[in-house]
Amino acid sequence: MICLAAVNSTVSPESTQQAIGYPTLFLLVLIGALVPVVPTGALVSSAAVVAFHQSAPFALLFVFAVAALAAFLGDIALYWLGRRGMRSKNGSRWLRAIRDRAPEDRLAQAQEKLRDHDIAVLTLSRLVPAGRLPVMLACLMADMPLRRFARGNGPACLAWAVTYQLIGILGGSLFEEPWEGVVAAVALTLTISVAPSVWRRLRRAAA
C-alpha cells in the first residue's frame, strides 16, 4: 500500500493526460487524414486548449509536432493509396472516397490553380476549408510523383497545425476553465469548416 501511495503521489494528472493524450491525438488525426469525416482541426484546437492550461513547458510544442506529423503521414498514405487506385483498372475505394469529396467545381478550380501556381497551391490546400481533397485529386490526375507531393504537403501540414493550435490557444486564453476553452475552440473550428459550404449553397439557391 505504501508503494502504491508513493506511485500515486509521483504520477501527476498532467502526466497521465499526456501519456494518453498524445498517442490518442496522433491516432485520431491520422485516421482523420485517411477518412475525412473526423474534424481533425477541432481535435488539434481542443488539445491545444488543454496543453495551454498545463504547467509542462513543452506541452504546446508536443501538440504541434504530433498533429503535424500525423497529418503528414495520413496525407502521404492517402495519396499513395490514391495513386494505386489511379493505376488500377477498377480504381479503389480510397480513390472513390477522394472523388466523392471533391466536387467538380472545386476540382476544376484546383486543377487550374495547380497549373498556374504548382506546389504553392498544395502548400495552401490544408488552410482552405474542404480544399485538401480537391487539390489532392488534382495532383493525382496530374500524375504528380509521391516525393514531389510530400515536399509540398510538409509545409501545408505545419501551417495547418499552427493555425488550429493558435485557435486553441486563443480559446484557452479567454477562459479560465479548460472545458470552456475546448467548447469555444470546437465551435470556432466547426464554424470555419462549415461556413464555406453553407455560403456556396446559399449562392446556388439565390441563383
Short mmCIF file of N, CA and C in Angstrom, two decimals, residues 31-174:
data_model
loop_
_atom_site.label_atom_id
_atom_site.label_comp_id
_atom_site.label_asym_id
_atom_site.label_seq_id
_atom_site.Cartn_x
_atom_site.Cartn_y
_atom_site.Cartn_z
N ILE A 31 -6.17 9.03 -38.58
CA ILE A 31 -7.40 8.45 -39.13
C ILE A 31 -8.20 9.52 -39.86
N GLY A 32 -8.25 10.73 -39.30
CA GLY A 32 -8.98 11.81 -39.93
C GLY A 32 -8.41 12.22 -41.28
N ALA A 33 -7.09 12.07 -41.45
CA ALA A 33 -6.48 12.36 -42.75
C ALA A 33 -6.84 11.28 -43.77
N LEU A 34 -6.95 10.05 -43.32
CA LEU A 34 -7.28 8.95 -44.22
C LEU A 34 -8.78 8.87 -44.49
N VAL A 35 -9.58 9.11 -43.47
CA VAL A 35 -11.04 9.04 -43.58
C VAL A 35 -11.57 10.42 -43.20
N PRO A 36 -11.79 11.29 -44.16
CA PRO A 36 -12.08 12.71 -43.87
C PRO A 36 -13.47 12.96 -43.31
N VAL A 37 -13.79 12.31 -42.21
CA VAL A 37 -15.05 12.57 -41.52
C VAL A 37 -14.77 13.01 -40.08
N VAL A 38 -13.55 12.83 -39.62
CA VAL A 38 -13.16 13.24 -38.28
C VAL A 38 -12.73 14.71 -38.33
N PRO A 39 -13.31 15.59 -37.49
CA PRO A 39 -12.92 17.01 -37.50
C PRO A 39 -11.55 17.22 -36.86
N THR A 40 -10.51 16.98 -37.64
CA THR A 40 -9.16 17.00 -37.09
C THR A 40 -8.75 18.38 -36.60
N GLY A 41 -9.22 19.44 -37.26
CA GLY A 41 -8.89 20.78 -36.80
C GLY A 41 -9.41 21.02 -35.40
N ALA A 42 -10.64 20.58 -35.14
CA ALA A 42 -11.21 20.72 -33.80
C ALA A 42 -10.44 19.91 -32.77
N LEU A 43 -9.94 18.75 -33.18
CA LEU A 43 -9.14 17.93 -32.26
C LEU A 43 -7.86 18.65 -31.86
N VAL A 44 -7.18 19.25 -32.84
CA VAL A 44 -5.93 19.95 -32.56
C VAL A 44 -6.20 21.17 -31.67
N SER A 45 -7.24 21.93 -31.97
CA SER A 45 -7.57 23.10 -31.16
C SER A 45 -7.91 22.69 -29.72
N SER A 46 -8.66 21.61 -29.57
CA SER A 46 -9.01 21.13 -28.23
C SER A 46 -7.77 20.70 -27.45
N ALA A 47 -6.88 19.97 -28.13
CA ALA A 47 -5.64 19.54 -27.48
C ALA A 47 -4.79 20.75 -27.09
N ALA A 48 -4.80 21.80 -27.92
CA ALA A 48 -4.02 23.00 -27.61
C ALA A 48 -4.59 23.72 -26.39
N VAL A 49 -5.92 23.72 -26.25
CA VAL A 49 -6.54 24.32 -25.07
C VAL A 49 -6.07 23.62 -23.81
N VAL A 50 -6.12 22.29 -23.83
CA VAL A 50 -5.69 21.52 -22.66
C VAL A 50 -4.21 21.76 -22.37
N ALA A 51 -3.39 21.77 -23.42
CA ALA A 51 -1.95 22.00 -23.24
C ALA A 51 -1.67 23.39 -22.70
N PHE A 52 -2.47 24.37 -23.13
CA PHE A 52 -2.28 25.75 -22.67
C PHE A 52 -2.45 25.86 -21.16
N HIS A 53 -3.35 25.07 -20.60
CA HIS A 53 -3.62 25.13 -19.16
C HIS A 53 -2.71 24.22 -18.35
N GLN A 54 -1.82 23.51 -19.01
CA GLN A 54 -0.89 22.64 -18.28
C GLN A 54 0.38 23.41 -17.92
N SER A 55 1.07 22.90 -16.92
CA SER A 55 2.30 23.55 -16.46
C SER A 55 3.54 23.06 -17.21
N ALA A 56 3.42 21.96 -17.94
CA ALA A 56 4.57 21.44 -18.69
C ALA A 56 5.03 22.46 -19.73
N PRO A 57 6.32 22.78 -19.79
CA PRO A 57 6.79 23.87 -20.66
C PRO A 57 6.67 23.57 -22.15
N PHE A 58 6.71 22.31 -22.53
CA PHE A 58 6.71 21.96 -23.95
C PHE A 58 5.42 21.29 -24.40
N ALA A 59 4.36 21.42 -23.62
CA ALA A 59 3.10 20.75 -23.96
C ALA A 59 2.57 21.22 -25.31
N LEU A 60 2.56 22.52 -25.55
CA LEU A 60 2.06 23.06 -26.82
C LEU A 60 2.94 22.63 -27.98
N LEU A 61 4.24 22.57 -27.75
CA LEU A 61 5.16 22.13 -28.80
C LEU A 61 4.89 20.68 -29.17
N PHE A 62 4.62 19.84 -28.18
CA PHE A 62 4.32 18.44 -28.45
C PHE A 62 3.01 18.29 -29.22
N VAL A 63 2.00 19.08 -28.87
CA VAL A 63 0.74 19.03 -29.61
C VAL A 63 0.98 19.39 -31.07
N PHE A 64 1.75 20.45 -31.30
CA PHE A 64 2.06 20.86 -32.67
C PHE A 64 2.78 19.76 -33.43
N ALA A 65 3.82 19.18 -32.83
CA ALA A 65 4.62 18.16 -33.51
C ALA A 65 3.79 16.91 -33.80
N VAL A 66 3.02 16.47 -32.82
CA VAL A 66 2.20 15.26 -33.00
C VAL A 66 1.15 15.47 -34.09
N ALA A 67 0.47 16.62 -34.06
CA ALA A 67 -0.59 16.90 -35.04
C ALA A 67 -0.02 17.01 -36.45
N ALA A 68 1.07 17.75 -36.60
CA ALA A 68 1.67 17.94 -37.92
C ALA A 68 2.17 16.62 -38.49
N LEU A 69 2.84 15.81 -37.66
CA LEU A 69 3.37 14.54 -38.13
C LEU A 69 2.25 13.58 -38.53
N ALA A 70 1.20 13.50 -37.71
CA ALA A 70 0.08 12.61 -38.01
C ALA A 70 -0.63 13.04 -39.29
N ALA A 71 -0.83 14.35 -39.47
CA ALA A 71 -1.48 14.85 -40.69
C ALA A 71 -0.63 14.55 -41.91
N PHE A 72 0.67 14.73 -41.79
CA PHE A 72 1.57 14.48 -42.92
C PHE A 72 1.55 13.00 -43.30
N LEU A 73 1.69 12.12 -42.32
CA LEU A 73 1.71 10.69 -42.61
C LEU A 73 0.37 10.22 -43.18
N GLY A 74 -0.73 10.77 -42.65
CA GLY A 74 -2.04 10.40 -43.17
C GLY A 74 -2.23 10.85 -44.61
N ASP A 75 -1.80 12.07 -44.92
CA ASP A 75 -1.90 12.57 -46.30
C ASP A 75 -1.05 11.74 -47.26
N ILE A 76 0.16 11.43 -46.83
CA ILE A 76 1.05 10.64 -47.69
C ILE A 76 0.46 9.26 -47.95
N ALA A 77 -0.07 8.65 -46.90
CA ALA A 77 -0.68 7.33 -47.06
C ALA A 77 -1.88 7.39 -48.00
N LEU A 78 -2.73 8.41 -47.84
CA LEU A 78 -3.91 8.53 -48.70
C LEU A 78 -3.51 8.81 -50.14
N TYR A 79 -2.49 9.62 -50.33
CA TYR A 79 -2.04 9.92 -51.69
C TYR A 79 -1.46 8.67 -52.35
N TRP A 80 -0.72 7.90 -51.58
CA TRP A 80 -0.14 6.66 -52.11
C TRP A 80 -1.25 5.68 -52.49
N LEU A 81 -2.26 5.58 -51.65
CA LEU A 81 -3.40 4.72 -51.96
C LEU A 81 -4.16 5.23 -53.18
N GLY A 82 -4.27 6.56 -53.29
CA GLY A 82 -4.92 7.15 -54.46
C GLY A 82 -4.17 6.87 -55.74
N ARG A 83 -2.84 6.93 -55.68
CA ARG A 83 -2.03 6.63 -56.87
C ARG A 83 -2.20 5.17 -57.30
N ARG A 84 -2.29 4.29 -56.32
CA ARG A 84 -2.54 2.88 -56.66
C ARG A 84 -3.91 2.73 -57.34
N GLY A 85 -4.89 3.48 -56.85
CA GLY A 85 -6.21 3.43 -57.46
C GLY A 85 -6.22 3.99 -58.87
N MET A 86 -5.44 5.04 -59.11
CA MET A 86 -5.37 5.63 -60.45
C MET A 86 -4.76 4.65 -61.45
N ARG A 87 -3.83 3.82 -60.99
CA ARG A 87 -3.16 2.87 -61.88
C ARG A 87 -3.93 1.57 -62.04
N SER A 88 -4.94 1.36 -61.20
CA SER A 88 -5.73 0.13 -61.29
C SER A 88 -6.89 0.32 -62.25
N LYS A 89 -7.23 -0.71 -62.99
CA LYS A 89 -8.34 -0.63 -63.94
C LYS A 89 -9.67 -0.39 -63.24
N ASN A 90 -9.82 -0.98 -62.08
CA ASN A 90 -11.07 -0.86 -61.34
C ASN A 90 -11.04 0.24 -60.28
N GLY A 91 -9.94 0.99 -60.22
CA GLY A 91 -9.83 2.03 -59.20
C GLY A 91 -9.68 1.42 -57.82
N SER A 92 -10.10 2.15 -56.81
CA SER A 92 -10.06 1.65 -55.43
C SER A 92 -11.05 2.45 -54.61
N ARG A 93 -11.39 1.91 -53.45
CA ARG A 93 -12.34 2.61 -52.58
C ARG A 93 -11.74 3.90 -52.04
N TRP A 94 -10.42 3.93 -51.90
CA TRP A 94 -9.76 5.15 -51.43
C TRP A 94 -9.86 6.25 -52.47
N LEU A 95 -9.64 5.88 -53.73
CA LEU A 95 -9.76 6.86 -54.80
C LEU A 95 -11.20 7.35 -54.93
N ARG A 96 -12.15 6.43 -54.78
CA ARG A 96 -13.56 6.83 -54.85
C ARG A 96 -13.92 7.77 -53.70
N ALA A 97 -13.35 7.51 -52.54
CA ALA A 97 -13.61 8.38 -51.39
C ALA A 97 -13.10 9.80 -51.64
N ILE A 98 -11.93 9.89 -52.28
CA ILE A 98 -11.39 11.21 -52.61
C ILE A 98 -12.27 11.90 -53.64
N ARG A 99 -12.68 11.15 -54.67
CA ARG A 99 -13.54 11.73 -55.72
C ARG A 99 -14.89 12.18 -55.15
N ASP A 100 -15.45 11.40 -54.25
CA ASP A 100 -16.76 11.73 -53.69
C ASP A 100 -16.73 13.03 -52.89
N ARG A 101 -15.56 13.35 -52.34
CA ARG A 101 -15.44 14.56 -51.51
C ARG A 101 -14.74 15.69 -52.24
N ALA A 102 -14.65 15.59 -53.56
CA ALA A 102 -14.06 16.64 -54.38
C ALA A 102 -15.05 17.04 -55.45
N PRO A 103 -15.96 17.98 -55.16
CA PRO A 103 -16.96 18.40 -56.15
C PRO A 103 -16.31 18.87 -57.45
N GLU A 104 -17.04 18.76 -58.54
CA GLU A 104 -16.48 19.08 -59.85
C GLU A 104 -16.00 20.52 -59.93
N ASP A 105 -16.77 21.45 -59.37
CA ASP A 105 -16.35 22.85 -59.45
C ASP A 105 -15.08 23.11 -58.66
N ARG A 106 -14.97 22.49 -57.46
CA ARG A 106 -13.76 22.64 -56.65
C ARG A 106 -12.58 21.96 -57.31
N LEU A 107 -12.82 20.81 -57.96
CA LEU A 107 -11.75 20.11 -58.66
C LEU A 107 -11.23 20.94 -59.82
N ALA A 108 -12.15 21.55 -60.59
CA ALA A 108 -11.74 22.38 -61.73
C ALA A 108 -10.91 23.57 -61.25
N GLN A 109 -11.32 24.19 -60.16
CA GLN A 109 -10.54 25.30 -59.60
C GLN A 109 -9.16 24.83 -59.16
N ALA A 110 -9.12 23.67 -58.51
CA ALA A 110 -7.84 23.14 -58.02
C ALA A 110 -6.90 22.82 -59.19
N GLN A 111 -7.44 22.25 -60.25
CA GLN A 111 -6.61 21.93 -61.42
C GLN A 111 -6.06 23.20 -62.06
N GLU A 112 -6.89 24.23 -62.15
CA GLU A 112 -6.43 25.49 -62.74
C GLU A 112 -5.34 26.14 -61.90
N LYS A 113 -5.56 26.16 -60.59
CA LYS A 113 -4.57 26.76 -59.69
C LYS A 113 -3.29 25.94 -59.65
N LEU A 114 -3.42 24.63 -59.77
CA LEU A 114 -2.24 23.78 -59.77
C LEU A 114 -1.39 24.04 -61.00
N ARG A 115 -2.05 24.26 -62.14
CA ARG A 115 -1.29 24.58 -63.36
C ARG A 115 -0.60 25.94 -63.25
N ASP A 116 -1.26 26.89 -62.58
CA ASP A 116 -0.71 28.25 -62.53
C ASP A 116 0.33 28.43 -61.43
N HIS A 117 0.10 27.76 -60.29
CA HIS A 117 0.95 28.03 -59.12
C HIS A 117 1.69 26.80 -58.60
N ASP A 118 1.40 25.66 -59.13
CA ASP A 118 2.13 24.43 -58.81
C ASP A 118 2.11 24.13 -57.31
N ILE A 119 3.27 23.94 -56.71
CA ILE A 119 3.37 23.45 -55.34
C ILE A 119 2.75 24.42 -54.34
N ALA A 120 2.73 25.72 -54.65
CA ALA A 120 2.16 26.69 -53.71
C ALA A 120 0.71 26.37 -53.39
N VAL A 121 -0.03 25.90 -54.38
CA VAL A 121 -1.44 25.54 -54.16
C VAL A 121 -1.53 24.37 -53.19
N LEU A 122 -0.65 23.40 -53.33
CA LEU A 122 -0.63 22.25 -52.44
C LEU A 122 -0.30 22.69 -51.01
N THR A 123 0.62 23.61 -50.88
CA THR A 123 1.01 24.09 -49.56
C THR A 123 -0.14 24.78 -48.84
N LEU A 124 -0.98 25.50 -49.60
CA LEU A 124 -2.09 26.25 -49.00
C LEU A 124 -3.38 25.42 -48.90
N SER A 125 -3.38 24.24 -49.50
CA SER A 125 -4.64 23.48 -49.61
C SER A 125 -5.23 23.12 -48.25
N ARG A 126 -4.41 22.85 -47.27
CA ARG A 126 -4.92 22.46 -45.95
C ARG A 126 -5.49 23.63 -45.17
N LEU A 127 -5.15 24.86 -45.57
CA LEU A 127 -5.65 26.03 -44.87
C LEU A 127 -7.01 26.47 -45.39
N VAL A 128 -7.41 25.95 -46.54
CA VAL A 128 -8.70 26.29 -47.13
C VAL A 128 -9.70 25.21 -46.72
N PRO A 129 -10.81 25.59 -46.06
CA PRO A 129 -11.80 24.57 -45.68
C PRO A 129 -12.26 23.75 -46.88
N ALA A 130 -12.23 22.44 -46.74
CA ALA A 130 -12.60 21.50 -47.80
C ALA A 130 -11.74 21.66 -49.04
N GLY A 131 -10.53 22.15 -48.87
CA GLY A 131 -9.65 22.35 -50.02
C GLY A 131 -8.62 21.26 -50.21
N ARG A 132 -8.42 20.44 -49.19
CA ARG A 132 -7.34 19.44 -49.25
C ARG A 132 -7.61 18.37 -50.30
N LEU A 133 -8.80 17.78 -50.31
CA LEU A 133 -9.06 16.65 -51.20
C LEU A 133 -9.18 17.05 -52.67
N PRO A 134 -9.83 18.19 -53.01
CA PRO A 134 -9.82 18.59 -54.43
C PRO A 134 -8.40 18.81 -54.96
N VAL A 135 -7.54 19.41 -54.17
CA VAL A 135 -6.16 19.63 -54.62
C VAL A 135 -5.42 18.29 -54.70
N MET A 136 -5.66 17.40 -53.75
CA MET A 136 -5.03 16.09 -53.80
C MET A 136 -5.46 15.33 -55.04
N LEU A 137 -6.76 15.39 -55.38
CA LEU A 137 -7.25 14.71 -56.58
C LEU A 137 -6.65 15.34 -57.83
N ALA A 138 -6.52 16.66 -57.84
CA ALA A 138 -5.89 17.33 -58.98
C ALA A 138 -4.45 16.88 -59.13
N CYS A 139 -3.74 16.69 -58.05
CA CYS A 139 -2.36 16.19 -58.10
C CYS A 139 -2.33 14.76 -58.62
N LEU A 140 -3.29 13.95 -58.19
CA LEU A 140 -3.36 12.57 -58.68
C LEU A 140 -3.62 12.52 -60.18
N MET A 141 -4.54 13.37 -60.63
CA MET A 141 -4.87 13.39 -62.05
C MET A 141 -3.73 13.95 -62.89
N ALA A 142 -2.90 14.80 -62.28
CA ALA A 142 -1.72 15.32 -62.97
C ALA A 142 -0.54 14.38 -62.87
N ASP A 143 -0.74 13.24 -62.20
CA ASP A 143 0.31 12.22 -62.04
C ASP A 143 1.54 12.79 -61.33
N MET A 144 1.30 13.58 -60.29
CA MET A 144 2.41 14.14 -59.51
C MET A 144 3.09 13.03 -58.71
N PRO A 145 4.41 12.91 -58.79
CA PRO A 145 5.10 11.86 -58.02
C PRO A 145 4.90 12.04 -56.52
N LEU A 146 4.96 10.94 -55.79
CA LEU A 146 4.74 10.98 -54.35
C LEU A 146 5.76 11.88 -53.65
N ARG A 147 7.02 11.82 -54.08
CA ARG A 147 8.05 12.62 -53.43
C ARG A 147 7.77 14.12 -53.60
N ARG A 148 7.34 14.50 -54.78
CA ARG A 148 7.02 15.91 -55.03
C ARG A 148 5.81 16.34 -54.23
N PHE A 149 4.82 15.46 -54.13
CA PHE A 149 3.66 15.75 -53.32
C PHE A 149 4.06 15.96 -51.86
N ALA A 150 4.95 15.12 -51.38
CA ALA A 150 5.39 15.21 -49.99
C ALA A 150 6.10 16.53 -49.72
N ARG A 151 6.88 17.03 -50.68
CA ARG A 151 7.58 18.30 -50.49
C ARG A 151 6.61 19.46 -50.32
N GLY A 152 5.52 19.44 -51.04
CA GLY A 152 4.52 20.49 -50.89
C GLY A 152 3.61 20.27 -49.70
N ASN A 153 3.37 19.02 -49.35
CA ASN A 153 2.44 18.71 -48.27
C ASN A 153 3.06 18.94 -46.89
N GLY A 154 4.38 18.81 -46.78
CA GLY A 154 5.03 19.03 -45.49
C GLY A 154 4.76 20.42 -44.93
N PRO A 155 5.07 21.48 -45.68
CA PRO A 155 4.75 22.83 -45.18
C PRO A 155 3.25 23.03 -44.95
N ALA A 156 2.41 22.38 -45.77
CA ALA A 156 0.96 22.52 -45.60
C ALA A 156 0.53 21.98 -44.23
N CYS A 157 1.07 20.84 -43.84
CA CYS A 157 0.71 20.25 -42.54
C CYS A 157 1.23 21.09 -41.38
N LEU A 158 2.42 21.67 -41.54
CA LEU A 158 2.96 22.54 -40.49
C LEU A 158 2.09 23.78 -40.32
N ALA A 159 1.71 24.40 -41.44
CA ALA A 159 0.87 25.60 -41.37
C ALA A 159 -0.50 25.27 -40.80
N TRP A 160 -1.04 24.11 -41.17
CA TRP A 160 -2.34 23.68 -40.66
C TRP A 160 -2.29 23.49 -39.15
N ALA A 161 -1.26 22.81 -38.68
CA ALA A 161 -1.13 22.55 -37.23
C ALA A 161 -0.98 23.86 -36.46
N VAL A 162 -0.20 24.79 -36.99
CA VAL A 162 -0.02 26.08 -36.32
C VAL A 162 -1.34 26.84 -36.25
N THR A 163 -2.07 26.87 -37.36
CA THR A 163 -3.32 27.63 -37.42
C THR A 163 -4.33 27.14 -36.40
N TYR A 164 -4.56 25.83 -36.37
CA TYR A 164 -5.57 25.32 -35.43
C TYR A 164 -5.06 25.31 -33.99
N GLN A 165 -3.76 25.26 -33.81
CA GLN A 165 -3.24 25.37 -32.45
C GLN A 165 -3.43 26.80 -31.94
N LEU A 166 -3.25 27.79 -32.80
CA LEU A 166 -3.47 29.18 -32.39
C LEU A 166 -4.93 29.41 -32.00
N ILE A 167 -5.85 28.77 -32.73
CA ILE A 167 -7.26 28.86 -32.35
C ILE A 167 -7.47 28.29 -30.94
N GLY A 168 -6.82 27.16 -30.66
CA GLY A 168 -6.92 26.57 -29.33
C GLY A 168 -6.30 27.45 -28.26
N ILE A 169 -5.16 28.06 -28.55
CA ILE A 169 -4.51 28.95 -27.59
C ILE A 169 -5.41 30.16 -27.30
N LEU A 170 -6.06 30.68 -28.35
CA LEU A 170 -6.99 31.79 -28.16
C LEU A 170 -8.14 31.38 -27.24
N GLY A 171 -8.70 30.20 -27.50
CA GLY A 171 -9.78 29.72 -26.64
C GLY A 171 -9.32 29.49 -25.21
N GLY A 172 -8.10 28.96 -25.06
CA GLY A 172 -7.58 28.72 -23.72
C GLY A 172 -7.28 29.99 -22.95
N SER A 173 -6.89 31.04 -23.67
CA SER A 173 -6.56 32.30 -23.00
C SER A 173 -7.79 33.11 -22.60
N LEU A 174 -8.92 32.84 -23.26
CA LEU A 174 -10.13 33.60 -22.98
C LEU A 174 -10.92 33.04 -21.81
#
